[in-house]
Amino acid sequence: MRLLVVEDEVKLAAYVKRGLEADGHAVDVAHDGEEGLWFARNQPYDVIILDIMLPRRNGYQVCADLRAEGNWTPVLMLTAKDGEYDIAEALDTGADDYLTKPFSFVVLSARIRALARRGNSARPAVLAVGDLKLDPAAHTCERAGEPIALTPKEFSLLEYLMRHPGEVLSKMDILNAVWDWTFEGDSNVVEVYIGYLRKKIDAPFGRTSIETVRGVGYRIVPDGGKRA
Ligand code: CA
């Protein structure tokens, strides 16, 4: 694999590079955020190992910039602190995983392999289907820039639909994904909640983005226009 290590602690960067090269990987090292961005923009990597506290541009900013530019190379964040806040922020800015220093090289190596399996397809932190946007971290929803208030269950249902845009999801799929195992009601609850969602995300905007596929299930589509 081709890997990028962005780490300002020169000794640690050299240690990681040596270890990864011994595993047979090709490893480039950058010692600050700007340099890291330059490498990430100009070379293809399978995984980027990105420290958070970096000179010139911190790891959060580097990761956010890459994602904003449509670069979805898996990112493993390194954090010196183990505060939950840092980890949550790292993951919310588009990182895929994190390791707290000091870390075991064996674990680093295994995490890199796991991340490489994800590939570099888009994994946006904010979901968008047309002008409908859902931010699972901030727990906000908006259409055409207008905020929409959703209950937790409506939010989960919409998130599930938006994670599978254009895909027909059966009531059973939806029930299994959004309701827990102990749920004993019947699957009409799905219809009921689809109705609630339509009243909030579609009707006020003159859209029909949640489509019913007769006898099969539901799907969310980007245009959300009226269909014959
Ligand atoms: Ca650092």
Coordinates of C-alpha atoms and ligand atoms in Angstrom, one line a residue:
M1 CA 0.0 0.0 0.0
R2 CA 1.0 3.6 -0.4
L3 CA 0.7 5.5 2.9
L4 CA 1.0 9.0 4.0
V5 CA 2.1 9.8 7.6
V6 CA 1.6 13.4 8.8
E7 CA 3.3 13.8 12.1
D8 CA 5.4 16.6 13.5
E9 CA 7.3 14.5 16.1
V10 CA 10.2 13.6 13.8
K11 CA 11.3 10.5 15.8
L12 CA 7.8 9.1 16.0
A13 CA 7.3 9.8 12.3
A14 CA 10.5 8.0 11.4
Y15 CA 9.6 5.0 13.7
V16 CA 6.2 4.7 12.1
K17 CA 7.7 5.0 8.6
R18 CA 10.3 2.3 9.3
G19 CA 7.8 -0.1 10.7
L20 CA 5.3 0.4 7.9
E21 CA 8.1 0.0 5.3
A22 CA 9.1 -3.2 7.0
D23 CA 5.5 -4.4 6.3
G24 CA 6.2 -3.7 2.6
H25 CA 4.3 -0.4 2.3
A26 CA 5.5 2.7 0.5
V27 CA 5.5 5.6 3.0
D28 CA 5.7 9.3 2.6
V29 CA 6.1 11.6 5.6
A30 CA 5.0 15.2 6.1
H31 CA 5.9 17.1 9.2
D32 CA 3.2 19.8 9.2
G33 CA -0.4 20.2 8.1
E34 CA 0.3 22.2 4.9
E35 CA 2.9 19.8 3.7
G36 CA 0.5 16.9 4.5
L37 CA -2.3 18.5 2.5
W38 CA 0.1 19.0 -0.4
F39 CA 1.1 15.3 -0.5
A40 CA -2.5 14.2 0.0
R41 CA -3.7 16.4 -2.9
N42 CA -0.9 15.3 -5.3
Q43 CA -0.3 11.6 -4.6
P44 CA -2.7 8.7 -4.4
Y45 CA -2.7 7.1 -1.0
D46 CA -4.5 4.1 0.4
V47 CA -4.6 5.4 3.9
I48 CA -3.5 8.7 5.5
I49 CA -2.2 8.6 9.1
L50 CA -2.8 12.1 10.5
D51 CA -1.7 13.6 13.8
I52 CA -4.2 16.2 15.2
M53 CA -1.8 18.6 16.8
L54 CA 0.3 19.8 13.9
P55 CA 2.1 23.1 13.0
R56 CA 0.6 25.3 10.3
R57 CA -2.7 23.4 9.9
N58 CA -4.0 21.0 12.4
G59 CA -5.3 17.5 11.6
Y60 CA -9.0 18.5 11.9
Q61 CA -8.5 21.2 9.3
V62 CA -6.5 19.0 7.0
C63 CA -9.1 16.2 7.1
A64 CA -12.0 18.7 6.7
D65 CA -10.3 20.3 3.7
L66 CA -9.7 16.9 2.0
R67 CA -13.3 15.9 2.5
A68 CA -14.6 19.2 1.2
E69 CA -12.5 18.7 -1.9
G70 CA -14.0 15.2 -2.4
N71 CA -10.9 13.3 -1.3
W72 CA -12.2 10.2 0.6
T73 CA -8.9 8.5 1.3
P74 CA -9.4 6.7 4.6
V75 CA -7.9 8.8 7.4
L76 CA -6.6 7.4 10.7
M77 CA -6.2 10.2 13.3
L78 CA -3.5 10.1 15.9
T79 CA -4.3 11.9 19.2
A80 CA -2.1 12.6 22.1
K81 CA -5.0 13.2 24.4
D82 CA -7.6 10.7 25.2
G83 CA -10.4 13.2 25.8
E84 CA -13.6 12.1 24.2
Y85 CA -14.0 15.5 22.7
D86 CA -11.0 15.2 20.5
I87 CA -12.0 11.8 19.3
A88 CA -15.6 12.9 18.6
E89 CA -14.3 15.9 16.7
A90 CA -11.9 13.8 14.7
L91 CA -14.6 11.4 13.6
D92 CA -17.1 14.3 12.9
T93 CA -14.6 16.1 10.6
G94 CA -14.5 13.0 8.4
A95 CA -11.8 10.8 9.9
D96 CA -12.5 7.1 9.8
D97 CA -10.7 5.9 12.9
Y98 CA -8.3 7.1 15.6
L99 CA -5.5 5.8 17.7
T100 CA -4.3 7.4 21.0
K101 CA -0.6 7.8 21.5
P102 CA 1.3 5.9 22.6
F103 CA 0.0 3.1 20.4
S104 CA 1.2 -0.4 19.6
F105 CA 2.6 -0.8 16.1
V106 CA 0.7 -4.1 15.7
V107 CA -2.6 -2.3 16.3
L108 CA -1.6 0.6 13.9
S109 CA -0.8 -1.9 11.2
A110 CA -4.1 -3.8 11.7
R111 CA -6.2 -0.5 11.7
I112 CA -4.5 0.5 8.4
R113 CA -5.4 -2.8 6.8
A114 CA -9.0 -2.5 8.0
L115 CA -9.3 1.1 6.7
A116 CA -7.8 0.2 3.3
R117 CA -10.6 -2.3 2.9
R118 CA -13.1 0.6 2.9
G119 CA -11.6 2.2 -0.2
N120 CA -12.0 5.8 -1.1
S121 CA -15.7 6.0 -2.0
A122 CA -17.5 9.0 -0.5
R123 CA -18.4 8.7 3.2
P124 CA -19.8 12.2 3.9
A125 CA -20.3 13.3 7.5
V126 CA -23.3 15.3 6.3
L127 CA -25.8 13.3 4.2
A128 CA -27.4 15.1 1.2
V129 CA -30.1 13.9 -1.2
G130 CA -30.8 16.8 -3.5
D131 CA -31.3 19.9 -1.4
L132 CA -32.2 17.8 1.7
K133 CA -29.4 17.7 4.2
L134 CA -29.0 15.7 7.4
D135 CA -26.2 16.1 9.8
P136 CA -26.1 13.1 12.2
A137 CA -23.4 14.7 14.4
A138 CA -25.1 18.0 14.9
H139 CA -28.5 16.3 14.7
T140 CA -29.9 18.8 12.3
C141 CA -32.0 18.5 9.1
E142 CA -32.7 21.2 6.5
R143 CA -34.2 21.5 3.1
A144 CA -33.2 24.3 0.8
G145 CA -31.6 25.9 3.8
E146 CA -34.7 25.8 5.9
P147 CA -34.3 23.9 9.2
I148 CA -36.7 21.1 9.8
A149 CA -37.4 19.8 13.4
L150 CA -37.6 16.0 13.6
T151 CA -38.3 13.6 16.5
P152 CA -35.5 11.1 17.2
K153 CA -37.4 8.3 15.5
E154 CA -38.2 10.4 12.4
F155 CA -34.5 11.4 12.3
S156 CA -33.3 7.7 12.4
L157 CA -35.8 6.8 9.7
L158 CA -34.7 9.6 7.5
E159 CA -31.0 8.9 8.1
Y160 CA -31.5 5.3 7.1
L161 CA -33.3 6.3 3.9
M162 CA -30.6 8.9 3.1
R163 CA -27.8 6.4 3.6
H164 CA -29.4 4.4 0.7
P165 CA -30.4 7.0 -1.8
G166 CA -32.4 5.6 -4.8
E167 CA -32.5 2.2 -3.3
V168 CA -35.8 0.5 -2.6
L169 CA -36.0 -0.4 1.1
S170 CA -38.7 -2.9 2.2
K171 CA -40.8 -2.2 5.3
M172 CA -38.9 -5.1 6.9
D173 CA -35.5 -3.6 6.1
I174 CA -36.7 -0.3 7.6
L175 CA -38.1 -2.0 10.7
N176 CA -34.9 -3.9 11.3
A177 CA -32.8 -0.9 10.9
V178 CA -34.7 1.7 12.8
W179 CA -36.7 -0.2 15.4
D180 CA -35.1 -2.5 18.0
W181 CA -35.4 -6.2 18.3
T182 CA -38.0 -6.1 21.1
F183 CA -40.4 -4.0 19.0
E184 CA -43.6 -5.9 18.8
G185 CA -45.9 -3.6 16.9
D186 CA -46.7 -4.4 13.3
S187 CA -44.9 -3.0 10.3
N188 CA -47.7 -0.4 9.8
V189 CA -45.5 1.7 12.1
V190 CA -43.2 2.2 9.1
E191 CA -46.1 3.6 7.0
V192 CA -47.1 5.9 9.8
Y193 CA -43.6 7.3 10.2
I194 CA -43.1 7.7 6.5
G195 CA -46.3 9.8 6.6
Y196 CA -44.9 12.0 9.4
L197 CA -41.7 12.5 7.5
R198 CA -43.5 13.4 4.3
K199 CA -45.4 16.1 6.1
K200 CA -42.2 17.6 7.3
I201 CA -39.6 17.2 4.5
D202 CA -41.8 17.0 1.4
A203 CA -45.3 18.5 1.7
P204 CA -44.2 22.0 2.8
F205 CA -41.8 22.2 -0.1
G206 CA -44.1 20.7 -2.7
R207 CA -41.8 17.7 -3.1
T208 CA -42.3 13.9 -3.3
S209 CA -38.8 12.8 -2.5
I210 CA -39.9 9.7 -0.5
E211 CA -41.5 7.5 -3.1
T212 CA -43.7 4.5 -2.4
V213 CA -42.8 1.5 -4.6
R214 CA -46.0 -0.5 -4.6
G215 CA -45.7 -3.9 -2.9
V216 CA -42.0 -3.4 -2.3
G217 CA -41.2 -0.5 -0.1
Y218 CA -39.9 3.0 -0.1
R219 CA -37.0 4.9 -1.6
I220 CA -35.7 8.5 -1.3
V221 CA -34.8 10.3 -4.5
P222 CA -32.8 13.4 -5.0
D223 CA -35.0 15.5 -7.3
G224 CA -38.1 15.0 -5.2
G225 CA -40.2 16.5 -7.9
K226 CA -43.7 15.5 -8.8
R227 CA -43.8 12.2 -10.7
A228 CA -46.5 10.8 -13.0
Ligands
CA1 CA 1.8 16.6 17.0

